[in-house]
CSV table of C-alpha atoms and ligand atoms in Angstrom, one decimal:
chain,number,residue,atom,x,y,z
A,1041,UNK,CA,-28.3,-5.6,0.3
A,1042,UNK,CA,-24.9,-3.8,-1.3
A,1043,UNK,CA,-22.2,-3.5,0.9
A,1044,UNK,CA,-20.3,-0.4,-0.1
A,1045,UNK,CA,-16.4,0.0,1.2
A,1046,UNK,CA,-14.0,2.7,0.4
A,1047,UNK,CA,-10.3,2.3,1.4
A,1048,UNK,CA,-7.0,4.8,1.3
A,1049,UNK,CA,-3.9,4.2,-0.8
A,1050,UNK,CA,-0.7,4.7,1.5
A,1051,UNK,CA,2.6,6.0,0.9
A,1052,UNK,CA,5.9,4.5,2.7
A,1053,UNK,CA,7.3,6.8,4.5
A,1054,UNK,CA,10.3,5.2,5.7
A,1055,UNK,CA,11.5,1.6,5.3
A,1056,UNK,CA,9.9,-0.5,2.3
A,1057,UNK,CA,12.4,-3.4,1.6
A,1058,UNK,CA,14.2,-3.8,4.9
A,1059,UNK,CA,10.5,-4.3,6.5
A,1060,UNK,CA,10.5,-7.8,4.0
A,1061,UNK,CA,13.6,-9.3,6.7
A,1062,UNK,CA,12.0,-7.5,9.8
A,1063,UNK,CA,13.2,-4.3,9.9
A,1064,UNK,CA,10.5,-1.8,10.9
A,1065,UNK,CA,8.7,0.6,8.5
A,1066,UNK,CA,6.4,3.5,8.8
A,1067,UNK,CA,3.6,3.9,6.6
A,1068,UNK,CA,1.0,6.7,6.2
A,1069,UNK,CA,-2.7,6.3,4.7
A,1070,UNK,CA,-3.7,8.9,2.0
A,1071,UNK,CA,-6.5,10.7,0.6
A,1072,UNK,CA,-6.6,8.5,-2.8
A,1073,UNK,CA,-9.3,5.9,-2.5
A,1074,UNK,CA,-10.7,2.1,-3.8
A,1075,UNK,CA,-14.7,2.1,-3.4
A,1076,UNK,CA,-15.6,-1.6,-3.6
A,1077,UNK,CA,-19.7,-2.4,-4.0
A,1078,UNK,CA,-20.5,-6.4,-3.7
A,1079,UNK,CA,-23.9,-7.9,-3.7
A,1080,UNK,CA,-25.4,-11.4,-3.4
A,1081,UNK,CA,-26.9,-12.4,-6.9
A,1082,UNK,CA,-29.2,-15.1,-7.7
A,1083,UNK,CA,-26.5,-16.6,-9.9
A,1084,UNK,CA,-23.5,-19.4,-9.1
A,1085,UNK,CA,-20.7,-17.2,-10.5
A,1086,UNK,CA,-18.4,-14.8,-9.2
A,1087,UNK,CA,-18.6,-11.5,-11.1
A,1088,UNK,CA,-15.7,-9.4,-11.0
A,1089,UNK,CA,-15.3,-5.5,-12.7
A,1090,UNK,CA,-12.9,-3.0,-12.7
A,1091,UNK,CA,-11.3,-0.6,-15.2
A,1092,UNK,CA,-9.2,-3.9,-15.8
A,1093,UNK,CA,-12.0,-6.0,-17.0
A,1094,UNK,CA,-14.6,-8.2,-16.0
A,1095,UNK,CA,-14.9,-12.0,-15.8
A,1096,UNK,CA,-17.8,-14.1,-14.5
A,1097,UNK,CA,-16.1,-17.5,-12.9
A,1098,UNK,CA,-18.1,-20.3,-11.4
A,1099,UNK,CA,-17.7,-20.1,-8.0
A,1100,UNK,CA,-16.7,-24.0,-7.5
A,1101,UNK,CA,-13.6,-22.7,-9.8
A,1102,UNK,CA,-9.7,-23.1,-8.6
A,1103,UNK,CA,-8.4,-20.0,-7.2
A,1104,UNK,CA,-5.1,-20.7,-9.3
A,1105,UNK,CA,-7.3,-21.0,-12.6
A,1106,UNK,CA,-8.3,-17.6,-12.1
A,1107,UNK,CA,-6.5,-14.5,-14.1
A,1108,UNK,CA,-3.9,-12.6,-11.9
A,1109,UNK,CA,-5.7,-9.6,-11.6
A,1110,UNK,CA,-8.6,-10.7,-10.4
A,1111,UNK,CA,-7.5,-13.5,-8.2
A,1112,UNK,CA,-7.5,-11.9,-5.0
A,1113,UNK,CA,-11.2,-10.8,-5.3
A,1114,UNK,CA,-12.3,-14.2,-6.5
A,1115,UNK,CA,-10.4,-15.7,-3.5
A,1116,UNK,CA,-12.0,-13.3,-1.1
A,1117,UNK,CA,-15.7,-14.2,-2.4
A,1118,UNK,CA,-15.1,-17.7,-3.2
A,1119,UNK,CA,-13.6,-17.6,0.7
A,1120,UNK,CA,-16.6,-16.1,2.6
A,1121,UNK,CA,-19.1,-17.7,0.6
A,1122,UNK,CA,-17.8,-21.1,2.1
A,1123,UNK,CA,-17.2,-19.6,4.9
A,1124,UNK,CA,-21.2,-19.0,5.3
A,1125,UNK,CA,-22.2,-21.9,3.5
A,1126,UNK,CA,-24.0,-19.5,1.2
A,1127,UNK,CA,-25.5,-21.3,-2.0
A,1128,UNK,CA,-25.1,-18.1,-4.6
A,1129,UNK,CA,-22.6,-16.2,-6.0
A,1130,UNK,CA,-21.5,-12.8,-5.5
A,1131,UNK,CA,-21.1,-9.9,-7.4
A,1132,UNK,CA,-17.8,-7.8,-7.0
A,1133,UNK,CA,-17.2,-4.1,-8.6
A,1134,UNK,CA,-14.0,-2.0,-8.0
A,1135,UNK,CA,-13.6,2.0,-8.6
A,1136,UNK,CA,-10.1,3.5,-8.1
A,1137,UNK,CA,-8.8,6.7,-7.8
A,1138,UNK,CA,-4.7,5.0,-7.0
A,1139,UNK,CA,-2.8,5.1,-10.2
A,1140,UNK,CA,-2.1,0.9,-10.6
A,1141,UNK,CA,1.6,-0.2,-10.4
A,1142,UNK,CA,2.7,2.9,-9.3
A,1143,UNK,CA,4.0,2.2,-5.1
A,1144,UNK,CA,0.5,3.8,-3.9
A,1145,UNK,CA,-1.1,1.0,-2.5
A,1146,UNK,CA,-3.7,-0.1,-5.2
A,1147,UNK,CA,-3.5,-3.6,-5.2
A,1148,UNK,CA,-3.7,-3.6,-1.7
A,1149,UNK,CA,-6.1,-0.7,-0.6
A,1150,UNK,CA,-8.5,-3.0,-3.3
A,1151,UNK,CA,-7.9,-6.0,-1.1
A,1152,UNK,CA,-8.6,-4.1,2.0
A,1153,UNK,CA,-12.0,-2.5,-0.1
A,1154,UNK,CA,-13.3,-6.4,-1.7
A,1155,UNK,CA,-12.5,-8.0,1.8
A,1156,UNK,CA,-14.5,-5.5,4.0
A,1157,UNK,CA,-17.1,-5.2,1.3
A,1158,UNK,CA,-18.0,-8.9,1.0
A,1159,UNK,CA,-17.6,-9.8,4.4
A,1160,UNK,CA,-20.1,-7.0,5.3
A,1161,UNK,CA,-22.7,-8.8,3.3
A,1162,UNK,CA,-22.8,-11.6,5.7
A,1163,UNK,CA,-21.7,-9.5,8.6
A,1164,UNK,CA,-23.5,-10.5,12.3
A,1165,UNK,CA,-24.6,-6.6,13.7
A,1166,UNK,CA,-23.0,-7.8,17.4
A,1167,UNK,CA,-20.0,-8.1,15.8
A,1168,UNK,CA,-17.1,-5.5,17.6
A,1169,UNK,CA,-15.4,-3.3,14.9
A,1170,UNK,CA,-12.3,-4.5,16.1
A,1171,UNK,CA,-13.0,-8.3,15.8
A,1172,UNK,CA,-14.4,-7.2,11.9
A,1173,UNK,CA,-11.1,-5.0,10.9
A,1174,UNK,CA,-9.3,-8.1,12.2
A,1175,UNK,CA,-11.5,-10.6,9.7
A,1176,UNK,CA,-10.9,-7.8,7.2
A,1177,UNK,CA,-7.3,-7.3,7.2
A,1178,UNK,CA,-6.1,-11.0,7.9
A,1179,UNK,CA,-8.8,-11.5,4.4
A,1180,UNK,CA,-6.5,-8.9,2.5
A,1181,UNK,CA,-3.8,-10.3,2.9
A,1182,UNK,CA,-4.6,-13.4,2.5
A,1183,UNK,CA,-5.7,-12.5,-1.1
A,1184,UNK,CA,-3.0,-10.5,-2.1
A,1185,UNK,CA,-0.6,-13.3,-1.2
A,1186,UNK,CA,-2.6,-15.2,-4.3
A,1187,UNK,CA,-0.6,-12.9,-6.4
A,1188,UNK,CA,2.4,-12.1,-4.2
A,1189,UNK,CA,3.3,-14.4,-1.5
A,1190,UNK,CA,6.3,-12.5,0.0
A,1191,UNK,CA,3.7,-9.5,0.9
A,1192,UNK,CA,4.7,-8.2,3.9
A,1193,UNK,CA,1.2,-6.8,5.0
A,1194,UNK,CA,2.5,-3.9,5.9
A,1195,UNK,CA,0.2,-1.8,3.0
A,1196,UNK,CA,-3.2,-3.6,4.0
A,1197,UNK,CA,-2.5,-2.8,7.7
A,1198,UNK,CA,-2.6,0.9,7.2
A,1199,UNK,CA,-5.0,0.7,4.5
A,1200,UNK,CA,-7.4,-1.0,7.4
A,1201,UNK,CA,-6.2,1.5,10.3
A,1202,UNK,CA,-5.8,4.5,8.6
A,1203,UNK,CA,-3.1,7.6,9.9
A,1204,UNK,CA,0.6,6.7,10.4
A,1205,UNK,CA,2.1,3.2,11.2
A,1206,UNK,CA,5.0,1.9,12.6
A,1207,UNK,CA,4.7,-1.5,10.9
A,1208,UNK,CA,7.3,-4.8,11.4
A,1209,UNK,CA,6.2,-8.4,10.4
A,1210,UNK,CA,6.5,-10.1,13.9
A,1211,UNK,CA,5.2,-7.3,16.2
A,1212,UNK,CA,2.5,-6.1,13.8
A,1213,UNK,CA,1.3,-2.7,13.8
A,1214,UNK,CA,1.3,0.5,16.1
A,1215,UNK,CA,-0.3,4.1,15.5
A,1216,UNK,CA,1.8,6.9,15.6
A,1217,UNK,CA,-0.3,9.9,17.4
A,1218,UNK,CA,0.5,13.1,16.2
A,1219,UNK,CA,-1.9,16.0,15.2
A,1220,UNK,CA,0.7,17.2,12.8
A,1221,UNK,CA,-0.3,17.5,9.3
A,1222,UNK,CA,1.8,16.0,6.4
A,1223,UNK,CA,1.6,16.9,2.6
A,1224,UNK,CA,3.4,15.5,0.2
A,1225,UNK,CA,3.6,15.8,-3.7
A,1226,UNK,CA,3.9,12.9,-5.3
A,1227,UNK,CA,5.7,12.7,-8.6
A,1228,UNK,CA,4.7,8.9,-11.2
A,1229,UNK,CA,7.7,8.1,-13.2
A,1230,UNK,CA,5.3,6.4,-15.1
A,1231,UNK,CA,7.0,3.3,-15.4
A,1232,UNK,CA,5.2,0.5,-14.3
A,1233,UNK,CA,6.9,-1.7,-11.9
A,1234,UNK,CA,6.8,-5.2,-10.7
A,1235,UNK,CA,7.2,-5.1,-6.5
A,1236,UNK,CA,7.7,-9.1,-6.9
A,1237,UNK,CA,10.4,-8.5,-9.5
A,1238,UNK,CA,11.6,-6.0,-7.3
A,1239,UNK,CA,11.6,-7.7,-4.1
A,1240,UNK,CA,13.5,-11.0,-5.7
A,1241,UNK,CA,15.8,-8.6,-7.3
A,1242,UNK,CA,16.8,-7.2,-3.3
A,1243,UNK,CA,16.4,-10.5,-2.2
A,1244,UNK,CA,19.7,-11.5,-4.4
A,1245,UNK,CA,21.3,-8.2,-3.2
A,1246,UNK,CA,20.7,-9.5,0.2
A,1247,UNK,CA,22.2,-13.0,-0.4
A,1248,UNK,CA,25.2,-12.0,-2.3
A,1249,UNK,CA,26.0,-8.8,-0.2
A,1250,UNK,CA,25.5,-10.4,3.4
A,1251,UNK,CA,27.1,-7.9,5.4
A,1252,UNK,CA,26.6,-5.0,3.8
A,1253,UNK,CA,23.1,-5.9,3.7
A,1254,UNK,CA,22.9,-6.1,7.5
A,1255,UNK,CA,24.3,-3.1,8.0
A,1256,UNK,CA,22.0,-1.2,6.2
A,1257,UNK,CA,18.9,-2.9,8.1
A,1258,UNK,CA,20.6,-1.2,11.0
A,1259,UNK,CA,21.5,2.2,10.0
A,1260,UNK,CA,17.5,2.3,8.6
A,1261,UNK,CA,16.3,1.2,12.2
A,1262,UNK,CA,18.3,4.4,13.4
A,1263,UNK,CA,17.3,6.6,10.9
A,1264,UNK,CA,13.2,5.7,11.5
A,1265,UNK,CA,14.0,6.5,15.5
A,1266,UNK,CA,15.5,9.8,14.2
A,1267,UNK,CA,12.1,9.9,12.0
A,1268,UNK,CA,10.1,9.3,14.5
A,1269,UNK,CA,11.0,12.0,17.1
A,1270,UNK,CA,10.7,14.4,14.2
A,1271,UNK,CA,7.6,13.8,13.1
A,1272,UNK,CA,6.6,13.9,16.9
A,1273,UNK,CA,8.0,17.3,16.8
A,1274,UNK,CA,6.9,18.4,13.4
A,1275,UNK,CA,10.2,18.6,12.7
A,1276,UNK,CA,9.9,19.5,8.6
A,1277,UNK,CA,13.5,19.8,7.9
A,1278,UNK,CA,14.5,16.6,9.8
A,1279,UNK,CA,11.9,14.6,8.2
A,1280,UNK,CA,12.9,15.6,5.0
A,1281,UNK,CA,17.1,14.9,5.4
A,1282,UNK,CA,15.5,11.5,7.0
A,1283,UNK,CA,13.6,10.9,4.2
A,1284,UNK,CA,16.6,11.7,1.3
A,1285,UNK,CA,19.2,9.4,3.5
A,1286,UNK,CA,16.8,6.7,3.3
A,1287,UNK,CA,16.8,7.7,-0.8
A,1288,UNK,CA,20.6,6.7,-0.4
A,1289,UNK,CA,19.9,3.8,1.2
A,1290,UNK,CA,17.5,2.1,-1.5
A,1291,UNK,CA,20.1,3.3,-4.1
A,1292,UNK,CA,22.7,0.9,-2.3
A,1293,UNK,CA,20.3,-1.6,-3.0
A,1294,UNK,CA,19.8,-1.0,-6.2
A,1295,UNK,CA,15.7,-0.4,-6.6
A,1296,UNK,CA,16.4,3.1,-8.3
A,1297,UNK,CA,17.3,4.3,-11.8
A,1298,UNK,CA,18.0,7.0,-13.8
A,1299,UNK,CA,14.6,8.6,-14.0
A,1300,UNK,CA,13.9,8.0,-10.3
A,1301,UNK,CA,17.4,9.5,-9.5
A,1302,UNK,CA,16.6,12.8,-12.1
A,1303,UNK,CA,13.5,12.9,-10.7
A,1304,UNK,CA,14.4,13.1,-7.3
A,1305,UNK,CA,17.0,15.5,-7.6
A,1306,UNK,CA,15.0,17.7,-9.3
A,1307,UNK,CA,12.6,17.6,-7.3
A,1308,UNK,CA,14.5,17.9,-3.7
A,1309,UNK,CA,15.8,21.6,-4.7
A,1310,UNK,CA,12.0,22.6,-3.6
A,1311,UNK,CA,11.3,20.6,-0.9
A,1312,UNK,CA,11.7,19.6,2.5
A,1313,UNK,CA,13.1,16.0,1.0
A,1314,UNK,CA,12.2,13.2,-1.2
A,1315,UNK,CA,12.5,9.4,-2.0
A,1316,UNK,CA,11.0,6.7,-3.8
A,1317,UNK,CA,7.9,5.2,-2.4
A,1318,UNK,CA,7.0,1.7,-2.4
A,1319,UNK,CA,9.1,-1.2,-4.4
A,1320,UNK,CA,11.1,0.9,-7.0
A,1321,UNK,CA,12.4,0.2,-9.7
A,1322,UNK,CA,9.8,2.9,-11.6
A,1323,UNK,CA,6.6,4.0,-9.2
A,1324,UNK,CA,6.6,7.2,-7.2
A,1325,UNK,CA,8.5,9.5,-5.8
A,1326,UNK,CA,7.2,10.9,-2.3
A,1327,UNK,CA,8.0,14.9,-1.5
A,1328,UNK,CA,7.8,16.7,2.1
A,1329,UNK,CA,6.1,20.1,0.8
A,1330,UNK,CA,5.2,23.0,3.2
A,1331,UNK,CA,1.4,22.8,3.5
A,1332,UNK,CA,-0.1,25.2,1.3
A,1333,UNK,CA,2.5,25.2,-0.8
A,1334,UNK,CA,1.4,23.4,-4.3
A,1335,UNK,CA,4.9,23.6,-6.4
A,1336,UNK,CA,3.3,25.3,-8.8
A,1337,UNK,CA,6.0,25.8,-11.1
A,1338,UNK,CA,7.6,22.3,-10.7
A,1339,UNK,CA,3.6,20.6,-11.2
A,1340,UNK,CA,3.2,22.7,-14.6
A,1341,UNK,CA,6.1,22.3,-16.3
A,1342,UNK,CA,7.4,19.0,-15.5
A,1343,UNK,CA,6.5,16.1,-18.2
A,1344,UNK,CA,5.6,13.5,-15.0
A,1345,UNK,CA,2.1,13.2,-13.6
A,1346,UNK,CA,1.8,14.9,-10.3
A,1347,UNK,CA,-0.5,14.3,-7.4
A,1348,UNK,CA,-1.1,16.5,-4.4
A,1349,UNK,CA,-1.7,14.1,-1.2
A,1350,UNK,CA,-1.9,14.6,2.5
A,1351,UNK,CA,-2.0,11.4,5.5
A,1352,UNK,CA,-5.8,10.3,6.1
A,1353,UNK,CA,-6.3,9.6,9.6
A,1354,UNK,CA,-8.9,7.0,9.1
A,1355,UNK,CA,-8.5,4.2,7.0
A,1356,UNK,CA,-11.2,1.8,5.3
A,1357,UNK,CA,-14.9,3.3,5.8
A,1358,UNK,CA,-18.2,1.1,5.8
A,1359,UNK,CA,-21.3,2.2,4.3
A,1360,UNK,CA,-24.3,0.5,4.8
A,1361,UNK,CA,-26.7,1.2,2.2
B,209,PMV,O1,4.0,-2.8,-3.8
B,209,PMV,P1,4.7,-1.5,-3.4
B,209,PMV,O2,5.4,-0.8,-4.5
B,209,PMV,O3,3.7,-0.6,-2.6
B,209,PMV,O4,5.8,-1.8,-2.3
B,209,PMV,C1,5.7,-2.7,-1.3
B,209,PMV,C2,6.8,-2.5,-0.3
B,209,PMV,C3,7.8,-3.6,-0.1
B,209,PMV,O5,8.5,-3.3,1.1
B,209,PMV,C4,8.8,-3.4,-1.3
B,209,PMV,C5,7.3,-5.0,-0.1
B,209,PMV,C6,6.4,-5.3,1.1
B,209,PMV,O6,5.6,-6.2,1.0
B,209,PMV,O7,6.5,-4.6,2.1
């Protein structure tokens, strides 16, 4: 059998950073994809591919002894083939269309993919899709904390779920309905960024600006409610000032630059409103557009890669071939 996943990148809408102390964030899947196929083999390794490489570990091997990119994949098969007390190996191989390191969701939405893949392969058919998306997405995130322990989950959630999420660590995860539509342009700086570099970096902010800190938990708490009833009301305008105040507020703790601050200016003189998605610190910058409206001018002239995306209401799909 080969158990075939696909699963969305995301974009954060509102709230990446402040969701790390429990602050809540909202998330939206989009239409940028990881297809994962896995098969038993007759072998004992572990063979992992992607456009990263390829290794073929033994499966009795340490997690920890494994290469950082392809830890979380050998930690998923080494995981369920315990799990099943299966005697083999497995073969893993990852396609993506989510630029890597860029705030889109990669690493996750390939967590989400390997996870759902693999377990599919030794998936009982009685099994309720709910109980399965659970094993799924508790898998994910388990293997993306191999590489990055401070994950909040919040990526992997919507990458599982699909649509927009209202997403905080102790609660977990609620949809938010709406038969709006949503497109966005996003602009790569092209810098690559670290999101555990990153997140230590705020986590200093945090420690050494206490109060200050706090404060801006609070005023982002505000700002998603005022989010939130615009997006209810397809409210363009509103989103879009929501979404450049909560610009301001990951420039007061200090995950922009100068490129992601030229790019954003730049780039909010045509839209609705725009911020950086994701950690910072390089990655993308997220853009309300009008839909139907592709920036033409902006998108051929500007030396940044551009994508056009819009919010995927469903999230990770199985096909079983
Ligand atoms: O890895 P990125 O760039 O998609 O950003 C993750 C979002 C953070 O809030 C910075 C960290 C987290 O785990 O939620």
């Amino acid at each position: 059998m080969i158990s075939k996943v696909s699963a969305p990148g995301k974009i954060i809408l509102f709230g990446e950073h402040f969701v790390v102390y429990g602050n809540r964030a909202i998330l939206g899947a989009i239409d940028k994809y990881v297809t994962v196929i896995s098969e038993k083999t007759n072998t004992d390794n572990i063979l992992i591919s992607s456009s990263l490489g390829q290794i073929s570990v033994q499966k009795d091997e340490h997690v920890s002894n494994i290469e950082k990119k392809f830890r979380p994949f050998f930690y998923i098969a080494k995981q369920v083939i315990e799990q099943n007390n299966f005697d083999k190996g497995i073969t893993i191989k990852i396609e993506s269309d989510i630029p890597i390191g860029a705030g889109l969701g990669s690493s996750s939405a390939c967590c989400v993919a390997a996870a759902a893949s693999v377990l599919n392969l030794f998936n009982s058919t009685d099994q309720p899709l709910t109980t399965y998306e659970e094993k799924v997405l508790e898998l994910a995130i388990q293997a993306e904390k191999t590489i990055f322990p401070n994950t909040s989950g919040a990526d992997c959630t919507v990458s599982v779920h699909g649509g927009i999420i209202e997403y905080q660590k102790e609660k977990g995860f609620s949809k938010i309905e709406t038969e709006h539509e949503f497109n966005f342009l996003v602009v790569d700086s092209e810098q690559i960024h670290s999101t555990e570099k990153v997140v230590n970096q705020v986590k200093r902010f945090k420690e050494e600006n206490k109060e200050v800190f706090l404060e801006l938990c609070n005023e982002e708490e505000r700002l998603i409610s005022k989010a939130l009833d615009a997006m209810k009301a397809n409210d363009l305008d509103t989103i879009g000032k929501c979404m450049a105040q909560n610009q301001i507020f990951l420039e007061q703790i200090g995950v922009s630059n100068d490129i992601l601050l030229e790019i954003t200016k730049e780039i909010e003189k045509i839209t609705f409103g725009a911020k950086i998605t994701g950690a910072g610190d390089g990655g993308c910058i997220i853009a309300l557009r009008q839909k139907g409206d592709e920036l033409s001018e902006y998108v051929n002239t500007t030396k940044y890669q551009t994508h056009h995306v819009s919010i995927q209401k469903t999230g990770m799909q199985v096909f079983n071939t």
